[in-house]
Each structure stands twice: as C-alpha cells, then as structure tokens.
Amino acid sequence: MDHQTSGQLSQPSHASSYQWLSFAYQGLTEIPYETILTQTDTLEVLDLSYNLLDDSYWNPALLGRLEKLSTLILDCNRYTSHVKFPFMPSVTTLCINKNKINNLPVFVEEVRRKFPSIKILSMMNNEAAPSYFNGGSLTQYIDYRQYVISQIPGLEILDDTEVLEKERVQARKTYRLQQSRHSSRKRKDDSSRKHAHIGKKSNTVV
C-alpha cells in the first residue's frame, strides 16, 4: 500500500473545508500545521508523504486535534521507531512505508496504544518489516507478520496483504508458546537456584 499522490489539495466540500489534504512531494522539513489545523472539523485524510519529515518536527498535541481524521499517510519520510504519535482514536489507516523504522516492538507498541481503532497498517520498506523487497527471508517475513498481528488483534490489512484468520490463530499460538517457554525456563532456573541453595546449606551442617 505505497501511496503515490499528486501533492495537490482535494476539491473542497464547501468554500473553506477539505476532507482530504495533501502536502506530498513538497520537500517539507516541518509539518504545515498552520494550514492543517484550519480543517480540524472536516479533515479525514492527511497525506504528508515524500517529504523530509522526521521525529524532531512531530508535535503530538497539534495533530491530535484532528478529531475526524481516519487516514494518515507518512510514506517516504525520515521517521524512526521512536516517533511519538498523538492519541487518535478516529484513525483507522496508517501508512508509513519507506521510513527509518528499525525497532519493531517499540514502533508497534506506539501504534497499538495511540491508534486503538487501526484496521490498516502499511510499513513496507522499513528495516523492521523484512520482505523480499529489502533482503528479508521468508521466515523473517512470516515472523514479522505474526508479531504485528499478535500485538494488534484488530488489524485487517498489514502492508498490502489481508490478515487471514489462520494467521491470527498461528500468531496467538506462537507468542503464547514463547511466553510459556519463557515462564517455564524461569521456573526451571528458579528451581535450580533453590536446589543449589539447599545443597549449600546441607554441606555446611556439622
């Protein structure tokens, strides 16, 4: 779901309001809040793709005012895994392809917490999203999908592929199993330490 946009504004629904606003391909290094925030009551799609935006210019308090926004497009910028989004319960689609995201757990947790209604997430061509297109193996790609699906259960489309029910089932099994193994290993380690401690006490008895 790599959006190619013209960088032009949509037709206004009336004299001064837009439902779709695009600033794509404009070489921006800052988000143009002055224009965006005049549309807080009507804006549904915001496209900031193909610019030079990075974490330094993300102001969560401001874009959080877009109460009707459903789609946020940030493709081909410089955002990292540590980008801080505002809480935006109206957003159902986030496109952040081809950025600098390399820490999957950190980024996915931010998305999960800040976009509770998200249905579509596209993050292709990021280091954290391995695929054939960026040198990842099939195993890495499957692991990536299972992790994201397990953390965001309501997701319907990941990248350009629908989330299937069998993927959800497998994702739950995989990560439940990993947690179970971790707990089992911890119990085993605790038990070993306990027996070692008892052994030491036995050896000191005169």
Short mmCIF file of C-alpha atoms in Angstrom, two decimals:
data_model
loop_
_atom_site.label_atom_id
_atom_site.label_comp_id
_atom_site.label_asym_id
_atom_site.label_seq_id
_atom_site.Cartn_x
_atom_site.Cartn_y
_atom_site.Cartn_z
CA MET A 1 0.00 0.00 0.00
CA ASP A 2 2.56 2.52 -1.19
CA HIS A 3 0.60 5.67 -1.93
CA GLN A 4 1.57 7.69 -4.98
CA THR A 5 -0.05 11.10 -4.64
CA SER A 6 -0.06 14.21 -6.76
CA GLY A 7 0.71 16.60 -3.94
CA GLN A 8 -2.42 18.66 -4.65
CA LEU A 9 -5.35 19.59 -2.46
CA SER A 10 -8.64 17.79 -2.87
CA GLN A 11 -11.75 19.59 -4.01
CA PRO A 12 -13.30 21.36 -1.01
CA SER A 13 -16.62 20.10 0.25
CA HIS A 14 -17.55 23.75 0.72
CA ALA A 15 -15.76 27.10 0.47
CA SER A 16 -13.07 26.61 3.10
CA SER A 17 -13.17 22.97 4.24
CA TYR A 18 -11.36 19.89 2.96
CA GLN A 19 -11.95 16.22 3.62
CA TRP A 20 -8.62 15.30 2.02
CA LEU A 21 -5.46 17.35 2.21
CA SER A 22 -2.12 16.51 0.59
CA PHE A 23 1.31 18.05 1.03
CA ALA A 24 3.12 15.25 -0.78
CA TYR A 25 6.30 15.84 -2.80
CA GLN A 26 6.91 19.31 -1.39
CA GLY A 27 10.29 18.77 0.29
CA LEU A 28 8.87 19.75 3.67
CA THR A 29 11.07 19.63 6.76
CA GLU A 30 8.25 20.76 9.05
CA ILE A 31 4.59 19.82 9.24
CA PRO A 32 2.47 22.74 7.93
CA TYR A 33 0.26 22.99 11.00
CA GLU A 34 -0.98 26.48 10.16
CA THR A 35 -2.92 25.14 7.17
CA ILE A 36 -3.79 21.70 8.58
CA LEU A 37 -5.32 22.98 11.80
CA THR A 38 -7.85 25.13 9.95
CA GLN A 39 -9.52 21.84 8.97
CA THR A 40 -9.91 20.18 12.37
CA ASP A 41 -13.68 19.71 11.99
CA THR A 42 -13.67 18.20 8.49
CA LEU A 43 -10.31 16.62 7.60
CA GLU A 44 -10.46 12.84 7.10
CA VAL A 45 -7.31 12.10 5.05
CA LEU A 46 -3.94 13.77 5.56
CA ASP A 47 -1.09 12.97 3.17
CA LEU A 48 2.41 14.11 4.19
CA SER A 49 4.29 11.59 2.07
CA TYR A 50 7.50 12.08 0.08
CA ASN A 51 8.94 14.83 2.23
CA LEU A 52 11.87 15.24 4.64
CA LEU A 53 9.93 14.99 7.89
CA ASP A 54 11.46 13.33 10.94
CA ASP A 55 10.79 12.85 14.65
CA SER A 56 12.09 16.33 15.51
CA TYR A 57 9.11 18.01 13.93
CA TRP A 58 6.33 15.76 15.18
CA ASN A 59 4.09 17.67 17.57
CA PRO A 60 1.59 15.22 19.07
CA ALA A 61 -0.54 17.88 20.73
CA LEU A 62 -1.35 19.53 17.41
CA LEU A 63 -2.32 16.70 15.05
CA GLY A 64 -4.30 15.22 17.90
CA ARG A 65 -6.86 17.96 17.26
CA LEU A 66 -7.95 16.31 14.01
CA GLU A 67 -10.93 14.55 15.52
CA LYS A 68 -12.31 13.16 12.22
CA LEU A 69 -9.04 12.03 10.68
CA SER A 70 -9.27 8.42 9.51
CA THR A 71 -6.19 8.09 7.27
CA LEU A 72 -2.67 9.35 7.94
CA ILE A 73 -0.07 8.90 5.19
CA LEU A 74 3.61 9.41 6.06
CA ASP A 75 5.32 7.36 3.34
CA CYS A 76 8.88 8.18 2.30
CA ASN A 77 9.97 10.42 5.15
CA ARG A 78 12.57 10.02 7.90
CA TYR A 79 10.52 8.83 10.86
CA THR A 80 12.15 6.31 13.20
CA SER A 81 10.86 3.66 15.59
CA HIS A 82 10.74 6.30 18.32
CA VAL A 83 8.24 8.63 16.67
CA LYS A 84 5.61 9.78 19.19
CA PHE A 85 2.09 9.94 17.83
CA PRO A 86 -0.83 11.74 19.44
CA PHE A 87 -3.73 9.66 20.71
CA MET A 88 -6.01 9.47 17.65
CA PRO A 89 -8.96 7.09 18.15
CA SER A 90 -10.52 8.07 14.81
CA VAL A 91 -7.57 6.87 12.71
CA THR A 92 -8.15 3.50 11.05
CA THR A 93 -5.36 3.64 8.42
CA LEU A 94 -1.68 4.45 8.92
CA CYS A 95 0.77 4.33 6.02
CA ILE A 96 4.40 4.82 6.96
CA ASN A 97 6.22 2.95 4.20
CA LYS A 98 9.88 3.61 3.44
CA ASN A 99 10.96 5.44 6.57
CA LYS A 100 13.72 4.59 9.08
CA ILE A 101 11.85 2.24 11.42
CA ASN A 102 14.18 -0.49 12.69
CA ASN A 103 12.79 -1.48 16.11
CA LEU A 104 9.56 -3.39 15.57
CA PRO A 105 8.41 -3.87 19.20
CA VAL A 106 8.89 -0.18 20.07
CA PHE A 107 7.05 1.05 16.98
CA VAL A 108 4.20 -1.47 17.14
CA GLU A 109 3.55 -0.69 20.80
CA GLU A 110 3.29 3.03 19.95
CA VAL A 111 0.83 2.29 17.13
CA ARG A 112 -1.21 -0.07 19.32
CA ARG A 113 -1.56 2.49 22.11
CA LYS A 114 -2.12 5.64 20.05
CA PHE A 115 -4.38 4.25 17.30
CA PRO A 116 -6.83 1.94 19.10
CA SER A 117 -9.16 1.73 16.05
CA ILE A 118 -6.48 0.91 13.48
CA LYS A 119 -7.50 -1.58 10.78
CA ILE A 120 -4.88 -0.96 8.09
CA LEU A 121 -1.15 -0.60 8.75
CA SER A 122 1.38 -0.35 5.95
CA MET A 123 5.07 -0.14 6.82
CA MET A 124 6.80 -1.74 3.85
CA ASN A 125 10.41 -0.92 3.01
CA ASN A 126 11.40 -0.29 6.62
CA GLU A 127 14.19 -2.30 8.23
CA ALA A 128 11.74 -3.53 10.87
CA ALA A 129 9.47 -5.00 8.16
CA PRO A 130 11.61 -7.64 6.39
CA SER A 131 10.46 -8.85 2.99
CA TYR A 132 11.84 -9.88 -0.38
CA PHE A 133 11.97 -6.20 -1.31
CA ASN A 134 14.56 -5.30 1.33
CA GLY A 135 16.55 -8.52 1.56
CA GLY A 136 14.49 -10.32 4.20
CA SER A 137 13.89 -14.07 4.12
CA LEU A 138 10.50 -15.77 4.01
CA THR A 139 10.94 -16.85 7.64
CA GLN A 140 11.69 -13.29 8.73
CA TYR A 141 8.66 -12.01 6.82
CA ILE A 142 6.34 -14.57 8.43
CA ASP A 143 7.74 -13.82 11.90
CA TYR A 144 7.25 -10.10 11.31
CA ARG A 145 3.62 -10.55 10.29
CA GLN A 146 2.87 -12.87 13.20
CA TYR A 147 4.35 -10.44 15.70
CA VAL A 148 2.43 -7.43 14.41
CA ILE A 149 -0.83 -9.38 14.16
CA SER A 150 -0.42 -10.72 17.69
CA GLN A 151 0.08 -7.21 19.09
CA ILE A 152 -2.70 -5.50 17.11
CA PRO A 153 -5.55 -8.07 17.07
CA GLY A 154 -7.99 -5.79 15.22
CA LEU A 155 -5.73 -5.36 12.20
CA GLU A 156 -7.42 -6.31 8.90
CA ILE A 157 -4.66 -5.46 6.40
CA LEU A 158 -0.92 -5.46 7.05
CA ASP A 159 1.11 -3.87 4.27
CA ASP A 160 -0.59 -4.95 1.05
CA THR A 161 -1.97 -8.25 2.34
CA GLU A 162 -5.20 -9.10 4.14
CA VAL A 163 -4.82 -10.61 7.60
CA LEU A 164 -6.30 -14.11 7.47
CA GLU A 165 -7.96 -15.87 10.38
CA LYS A 166 -5.41 -18.69 10.23
CA GLU A 167 -2.66 -16.07 10.65
CA ARG A 168 -4.38 -14.74 13.75
CA VAL A 169 -4.62 -18.23 15.20
CA GLN A 170 -0.98 -19.00 14.46
CA ALA A 171 0.17 -15.62 15.80
CA ARG A 172 -1.63 -16.26 19.10
CA LYS A 173 -0.15 -19.76 19.36
CA THR A 174 3.37 -18.61 18.51
CA TYR A 175 3.55 -15.81 21.01
CA ARG A 176 1.67 -17.67 23.73
CA LEU A 177 4.18 -20.52 23.26
CA GLN A 178 7.13 -18.14 23.51
CA GLN A 179 5.72 -16.65 26.69
CA SER A 180 5.11 -20.15 28.06
CA ARG A 181 8.66 -21.20 27.26
CA HIS A 182 10.00 -18.09 28.95
CA SER A 183 7.92 -18.77 32.07
CA SER A 184 8.95 -22.45 32.05
CA ARG A 185 12.61 -21.53 31.69
CA LYS A 186 12.30 -19.01 34.54
CA ARG A 187 10.66 -21.62 36.81
CA LYS A 188 13.42 -24.09 35.94
CA ASP A 189 16.13 -21.52 36.72
CA ASP A 190 14.44 -20.60 40.00
CA SER A 191 14.17 -24.27 40.92
CA SER A 192 17.84 -24.88 40.10
CA ARG A 193 18.89 -21.94 42.26
CA LYS A 194 16.69 -23.20 45.10
CA HIS A 195 18.21 -26.71 44.96
CA ALA A 196 21.70 -25.26 44.80
CA HIS A 197 20.96 -23.16 47.87
CA ILE A 198 19.62 -26.22 49.77
CA GLY A 199 22.69 -28.18 48.73
CA LYS A 200 24.98 -25.50 50.13
CA LYS A 201 23.08 -25.49 53.41
CA SER A 202 23.38 -29.32 53.63
CA ASN A 203 27.12 -29.18 53.09
CA THR A 204 27.56 -26.74 55.94
CA VAL A 205 25.83 -28.98 58.52
CA VAL A 206 28.39 -30.31 61.05
#
